[in-house]
PDB file of C-alpha atoms in Angstrom:
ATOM      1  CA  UNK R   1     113.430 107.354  82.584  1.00  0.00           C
ATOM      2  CA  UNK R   2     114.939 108.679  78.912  1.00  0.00           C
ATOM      3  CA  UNK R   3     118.290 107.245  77.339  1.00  0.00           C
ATOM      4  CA  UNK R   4     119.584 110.038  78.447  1.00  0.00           C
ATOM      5  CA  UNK R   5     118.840 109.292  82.446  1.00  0.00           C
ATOM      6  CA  UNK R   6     120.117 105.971  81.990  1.00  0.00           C
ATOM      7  CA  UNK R   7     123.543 106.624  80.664  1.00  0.00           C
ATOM      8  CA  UNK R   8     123.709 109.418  83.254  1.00  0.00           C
ATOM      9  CA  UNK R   9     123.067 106.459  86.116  1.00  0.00           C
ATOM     10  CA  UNK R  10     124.899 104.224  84.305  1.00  0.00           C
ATOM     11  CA  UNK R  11     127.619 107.159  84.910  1.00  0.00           C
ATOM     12  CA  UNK R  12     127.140 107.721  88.740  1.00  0.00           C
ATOM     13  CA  UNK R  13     126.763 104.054  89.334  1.00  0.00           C
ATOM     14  CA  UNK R  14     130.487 104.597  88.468  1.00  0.00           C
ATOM     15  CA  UNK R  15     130.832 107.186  90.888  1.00  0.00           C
ATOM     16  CA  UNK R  16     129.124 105.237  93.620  1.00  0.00           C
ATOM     17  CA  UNK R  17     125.971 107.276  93.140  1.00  0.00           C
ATOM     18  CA  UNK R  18     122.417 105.821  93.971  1.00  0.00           C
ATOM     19  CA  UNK R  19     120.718 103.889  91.220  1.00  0.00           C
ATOM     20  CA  UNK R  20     117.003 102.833  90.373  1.00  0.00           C
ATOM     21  CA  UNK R  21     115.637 100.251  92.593  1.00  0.00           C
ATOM     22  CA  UNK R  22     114.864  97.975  89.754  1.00  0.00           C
ATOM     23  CA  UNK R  23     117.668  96.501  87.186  1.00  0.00           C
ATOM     24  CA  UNK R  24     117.042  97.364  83.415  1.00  0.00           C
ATOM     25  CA  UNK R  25     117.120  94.182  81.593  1.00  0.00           C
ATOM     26  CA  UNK R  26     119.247  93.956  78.719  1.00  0.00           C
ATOM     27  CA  UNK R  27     116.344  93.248  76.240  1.00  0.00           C
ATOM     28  CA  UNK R  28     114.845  96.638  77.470  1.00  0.00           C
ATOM     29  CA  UNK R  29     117.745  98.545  77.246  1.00  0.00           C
ATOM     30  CA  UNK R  30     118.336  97.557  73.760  1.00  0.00           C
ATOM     31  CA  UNK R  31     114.259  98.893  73.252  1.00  0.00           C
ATOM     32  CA  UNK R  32     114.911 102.376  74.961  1.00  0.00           C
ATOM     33  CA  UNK R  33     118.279 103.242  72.775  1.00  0.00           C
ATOM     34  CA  UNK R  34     116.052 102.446  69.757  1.00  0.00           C
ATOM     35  CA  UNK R  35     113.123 104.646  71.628  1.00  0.00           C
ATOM     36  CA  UNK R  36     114.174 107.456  73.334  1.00  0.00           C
ATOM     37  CA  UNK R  37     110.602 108.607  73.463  1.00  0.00           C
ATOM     38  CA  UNK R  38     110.115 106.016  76.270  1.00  0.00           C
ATOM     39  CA  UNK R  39     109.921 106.790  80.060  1.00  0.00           C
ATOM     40  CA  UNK R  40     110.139 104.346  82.569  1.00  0.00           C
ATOM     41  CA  UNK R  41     108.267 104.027  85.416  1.00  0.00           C
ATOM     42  CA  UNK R  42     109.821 104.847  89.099  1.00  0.00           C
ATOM     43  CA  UNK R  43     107.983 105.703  91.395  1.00  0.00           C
ATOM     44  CA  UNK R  44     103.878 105.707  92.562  1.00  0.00           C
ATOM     45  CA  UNK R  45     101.500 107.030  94.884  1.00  0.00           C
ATOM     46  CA  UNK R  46      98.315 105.207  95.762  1.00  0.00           C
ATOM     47  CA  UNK R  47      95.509 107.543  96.914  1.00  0.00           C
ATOM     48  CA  UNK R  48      92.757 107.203  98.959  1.00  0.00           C
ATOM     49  CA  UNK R  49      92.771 103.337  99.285  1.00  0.00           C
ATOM     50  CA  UNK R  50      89.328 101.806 100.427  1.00  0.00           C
ATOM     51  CA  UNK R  51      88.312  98.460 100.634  1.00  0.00           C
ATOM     52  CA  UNK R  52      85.210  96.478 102.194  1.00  0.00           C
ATOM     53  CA  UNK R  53      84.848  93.124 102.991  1.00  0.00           C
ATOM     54  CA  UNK R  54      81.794  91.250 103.617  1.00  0.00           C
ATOM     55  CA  UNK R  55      81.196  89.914 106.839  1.00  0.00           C
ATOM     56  CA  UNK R  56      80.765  85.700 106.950  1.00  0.00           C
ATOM     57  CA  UNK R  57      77.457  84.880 105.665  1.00  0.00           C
ATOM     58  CA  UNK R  58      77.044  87.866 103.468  1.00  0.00           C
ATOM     59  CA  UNK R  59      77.885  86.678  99.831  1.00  0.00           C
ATOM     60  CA  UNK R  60      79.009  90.070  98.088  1.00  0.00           C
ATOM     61  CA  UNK R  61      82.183  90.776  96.843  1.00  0.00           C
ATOM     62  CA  UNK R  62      84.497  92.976  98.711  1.00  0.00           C
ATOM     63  CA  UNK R  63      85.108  96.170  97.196  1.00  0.00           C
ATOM     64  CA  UNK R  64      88.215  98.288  96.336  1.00  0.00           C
ATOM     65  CA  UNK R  65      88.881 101.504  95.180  1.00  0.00           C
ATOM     66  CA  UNK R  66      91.797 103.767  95.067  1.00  0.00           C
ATOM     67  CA  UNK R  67      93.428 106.670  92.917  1.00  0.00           C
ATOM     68  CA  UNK R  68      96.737 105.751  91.221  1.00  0.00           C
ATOM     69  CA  UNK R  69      99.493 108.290  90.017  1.00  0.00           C
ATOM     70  CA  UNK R  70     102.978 107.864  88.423  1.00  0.00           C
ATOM     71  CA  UNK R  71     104.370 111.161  87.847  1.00  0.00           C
ATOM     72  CA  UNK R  72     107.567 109.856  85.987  1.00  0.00           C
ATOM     73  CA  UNK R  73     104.776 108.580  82.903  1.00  0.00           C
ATOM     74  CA  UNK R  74     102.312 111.277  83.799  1.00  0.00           C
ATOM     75  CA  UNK R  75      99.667 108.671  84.766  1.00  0.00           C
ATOM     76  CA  UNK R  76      96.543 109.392  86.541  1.00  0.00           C
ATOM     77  CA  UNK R  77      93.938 106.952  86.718  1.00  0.00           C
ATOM     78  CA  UNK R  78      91.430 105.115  89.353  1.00  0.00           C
ATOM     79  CA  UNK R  79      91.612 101.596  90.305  1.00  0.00           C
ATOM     80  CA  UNK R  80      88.061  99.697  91.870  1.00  0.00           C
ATOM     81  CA  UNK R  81      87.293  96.281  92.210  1.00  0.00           C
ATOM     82  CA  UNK R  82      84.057  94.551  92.573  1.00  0.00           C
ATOM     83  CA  UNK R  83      81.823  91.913  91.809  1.00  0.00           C
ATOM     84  CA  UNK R  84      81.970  93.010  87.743  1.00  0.00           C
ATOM     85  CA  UNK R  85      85.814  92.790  87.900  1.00  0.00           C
ATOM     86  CA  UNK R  86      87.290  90.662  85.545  1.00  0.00           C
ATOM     87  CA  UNK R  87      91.132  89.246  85.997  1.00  0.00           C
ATOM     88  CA  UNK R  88      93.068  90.872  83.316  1.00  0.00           C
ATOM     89  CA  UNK R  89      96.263  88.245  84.491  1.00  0.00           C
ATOM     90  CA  UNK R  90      97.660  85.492  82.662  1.00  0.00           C
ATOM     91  CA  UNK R  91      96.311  82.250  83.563  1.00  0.00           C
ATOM     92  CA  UNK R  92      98.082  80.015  86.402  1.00  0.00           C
ATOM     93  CA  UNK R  93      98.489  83.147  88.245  1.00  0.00           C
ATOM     94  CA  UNK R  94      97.558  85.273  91.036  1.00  0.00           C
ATOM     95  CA  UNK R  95      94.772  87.137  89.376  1.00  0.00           C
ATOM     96  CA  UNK R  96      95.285  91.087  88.303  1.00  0.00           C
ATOM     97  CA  UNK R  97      92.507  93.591  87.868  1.00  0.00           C
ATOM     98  CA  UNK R  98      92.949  96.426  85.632  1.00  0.00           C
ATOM     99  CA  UNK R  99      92.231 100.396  86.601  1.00  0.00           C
ATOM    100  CA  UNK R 100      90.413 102.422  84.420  1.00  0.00           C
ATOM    101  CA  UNK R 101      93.624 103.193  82.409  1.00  0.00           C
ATOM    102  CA  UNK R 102      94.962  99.843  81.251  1.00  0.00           C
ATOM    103  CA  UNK R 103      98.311 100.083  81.594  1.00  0.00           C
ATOM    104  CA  UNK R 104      97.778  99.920  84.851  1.00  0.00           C
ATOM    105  CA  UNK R 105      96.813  96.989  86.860  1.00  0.00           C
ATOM    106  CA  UNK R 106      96.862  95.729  90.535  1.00  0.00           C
ATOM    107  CA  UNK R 107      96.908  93.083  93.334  1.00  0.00           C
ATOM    108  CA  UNK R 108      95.235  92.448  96.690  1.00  0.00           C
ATOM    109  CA  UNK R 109      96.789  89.778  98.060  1.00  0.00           C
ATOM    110  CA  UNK R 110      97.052  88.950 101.959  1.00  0.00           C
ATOM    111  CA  UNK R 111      96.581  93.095 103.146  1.00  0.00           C
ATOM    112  CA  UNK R 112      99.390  93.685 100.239  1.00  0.00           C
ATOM    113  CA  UNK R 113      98.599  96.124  97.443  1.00  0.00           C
ATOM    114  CA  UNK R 114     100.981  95.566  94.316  1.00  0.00           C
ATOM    115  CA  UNK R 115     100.760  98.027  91.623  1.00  0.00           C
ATOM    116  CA  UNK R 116     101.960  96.717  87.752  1.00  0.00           C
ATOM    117  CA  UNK R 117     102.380  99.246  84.829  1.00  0.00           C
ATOM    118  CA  UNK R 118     103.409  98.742  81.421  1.00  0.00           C
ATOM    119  CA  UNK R 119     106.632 100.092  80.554  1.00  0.00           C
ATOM    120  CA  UNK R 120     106.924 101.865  77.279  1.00  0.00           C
ATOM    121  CA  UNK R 121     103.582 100.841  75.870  1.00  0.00           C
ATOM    122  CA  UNK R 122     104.325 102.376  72.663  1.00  0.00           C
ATOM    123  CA  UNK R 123     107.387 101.096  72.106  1.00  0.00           C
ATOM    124  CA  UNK R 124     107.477  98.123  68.571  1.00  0.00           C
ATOM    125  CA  UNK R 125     108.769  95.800  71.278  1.00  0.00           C
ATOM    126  CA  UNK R 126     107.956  92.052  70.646  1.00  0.00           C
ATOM    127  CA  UNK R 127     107.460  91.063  73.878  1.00  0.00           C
ATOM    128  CA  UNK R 128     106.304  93.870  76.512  1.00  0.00           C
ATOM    129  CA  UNK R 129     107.967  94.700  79.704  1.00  0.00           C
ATOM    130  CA  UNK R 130     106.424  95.970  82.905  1.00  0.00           C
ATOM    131  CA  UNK R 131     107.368  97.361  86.169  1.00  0.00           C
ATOM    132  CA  UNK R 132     106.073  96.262  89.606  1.00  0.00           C
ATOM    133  CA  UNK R 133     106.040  97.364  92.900  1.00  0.00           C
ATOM    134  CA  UNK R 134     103.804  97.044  96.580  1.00  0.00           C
ATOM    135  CA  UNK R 135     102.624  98.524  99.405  1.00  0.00           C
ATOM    136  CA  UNK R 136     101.148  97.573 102.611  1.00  0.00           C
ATOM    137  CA  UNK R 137      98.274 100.475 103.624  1.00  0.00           C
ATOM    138  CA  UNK R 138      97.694 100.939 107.266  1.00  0.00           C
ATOM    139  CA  UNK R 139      94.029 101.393 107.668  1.00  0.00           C
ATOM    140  CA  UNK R 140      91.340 102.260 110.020  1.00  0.00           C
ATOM    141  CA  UNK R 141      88.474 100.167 110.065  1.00  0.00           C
ATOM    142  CA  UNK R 142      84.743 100.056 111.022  1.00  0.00           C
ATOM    143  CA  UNK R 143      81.656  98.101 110.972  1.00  0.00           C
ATOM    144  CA  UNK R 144      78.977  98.195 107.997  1.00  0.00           C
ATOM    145  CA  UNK R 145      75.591  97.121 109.495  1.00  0.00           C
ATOM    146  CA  UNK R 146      73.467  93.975 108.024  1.00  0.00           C
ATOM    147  CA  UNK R 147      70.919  97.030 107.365  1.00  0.00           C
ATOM    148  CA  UNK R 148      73.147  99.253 104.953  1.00  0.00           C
ATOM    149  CA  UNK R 149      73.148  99.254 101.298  1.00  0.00           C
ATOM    150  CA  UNK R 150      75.943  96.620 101.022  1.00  0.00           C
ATOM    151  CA  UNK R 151      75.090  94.492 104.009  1.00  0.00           C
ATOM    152  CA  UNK R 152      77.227  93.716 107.344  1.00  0.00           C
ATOM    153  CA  UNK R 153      80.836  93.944 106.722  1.00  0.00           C
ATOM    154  CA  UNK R 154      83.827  96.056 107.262  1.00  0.00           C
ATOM    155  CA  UNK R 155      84.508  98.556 105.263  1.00  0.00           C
ATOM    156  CA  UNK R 156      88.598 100.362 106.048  1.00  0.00           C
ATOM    157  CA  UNK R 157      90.301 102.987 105.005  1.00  0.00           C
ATOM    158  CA  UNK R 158      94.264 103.612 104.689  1.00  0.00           C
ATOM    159  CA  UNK R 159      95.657 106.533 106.998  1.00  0.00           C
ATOM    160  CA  UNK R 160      97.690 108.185 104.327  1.00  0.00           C
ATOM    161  CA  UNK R 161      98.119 108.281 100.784  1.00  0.00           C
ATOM    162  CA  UNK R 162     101.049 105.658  99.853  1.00  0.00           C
ATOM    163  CA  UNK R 163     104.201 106.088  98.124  1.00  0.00           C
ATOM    164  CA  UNK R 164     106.729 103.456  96.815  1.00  0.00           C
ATOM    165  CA  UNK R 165     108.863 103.285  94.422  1.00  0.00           C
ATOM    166  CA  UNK R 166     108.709  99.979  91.759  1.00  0.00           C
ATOM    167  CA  UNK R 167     111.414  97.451  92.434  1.00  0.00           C
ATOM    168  CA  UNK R 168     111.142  95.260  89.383  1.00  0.00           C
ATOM    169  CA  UNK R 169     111.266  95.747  85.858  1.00  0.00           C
ATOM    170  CA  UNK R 170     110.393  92.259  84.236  1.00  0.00           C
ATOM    171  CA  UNK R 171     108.898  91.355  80.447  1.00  0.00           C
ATOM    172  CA  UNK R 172     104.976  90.900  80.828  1.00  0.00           C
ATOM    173  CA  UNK R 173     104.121  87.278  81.443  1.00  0.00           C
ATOM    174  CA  UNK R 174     102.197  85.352  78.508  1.00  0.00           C
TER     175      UNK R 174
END
């Protein structure tokens, strides 16, 4: 979202006109009149989400992987975790994995997928901001057998690609 878009919603928020699902903190706003080179992020689709899990008694890691896009920043990337993932999150809390482009990062938490990107990444900011937002896949599930490459487990699939839209806009935690 450009200067430009936000003065326009700033406009129909006037009119009564639907607005972003996230609030633009004023420390941002200040960054994007300075930048107008900066889009913000609205909106993503999660593709092809995968995950297995390892059945009780078999000590691998579960295993994600998923393609992310954002089409308001023009970002494409894949996502995957495994046993070589390493959390990318600050420390104290819930643990964040990057995708293969890192300005984008995720968490699996409790069947909840929640997708974090950097907001202007470019921007001379001294304190980033980022945008957030989750979604819940619906998936179809079946049994891995104790004789397959990755041992007995279940290994599920989401029915659909998901799309969501981000709902915060916060400055990147320390």
């Amino acid at each position: 979202m450009k200067l430009h878009a936000i003065l326009a919603l700033a406009a129909a928020a006037h009119l009564g006109a639907a607005l972003p699902t996230y609030t633009i903190p004023l420390a941002m706003s200040k960054a994007l009149a300075e930048n107008e080179d900066c889009t913000l992020p609205e909106g993503f689709e999660v593709q092809n989400f995968q995950i297995w899990t390892p059945a009780p008694g078999n000590n691998r890691t579960s295993v994600i992987n998923f393609g992310y896009r954002d089409n308001s920043t023009s970002i494409v990337t894949a996502c995957h975790f495994n046993q070589t993932s390493v959390n990318v999150g600050p420390a104290g809390l819930t643990p964040r994995y990057a995708c293969d482009n890192k300005i984008v990062e995720f968490i699996w938490q409790n069947g909840t997928l929640t997708l974090v990107e950097k907001a202007c990444p470019q921007s001379n900011m001294p304190r980033g901001f980022e945008a957030a937002g989750a979604v819940t896949p619906d998936l179809t599930c079946s049994a891995s057998a104790k004789n397959s490459t990755v041992g007995e487990g279940k290994f599920c699939v989401s029915r659909t690609d998901l799309v969501a839209n981000f709902t915060s806009l916060e400055p990147t935690p320390n």
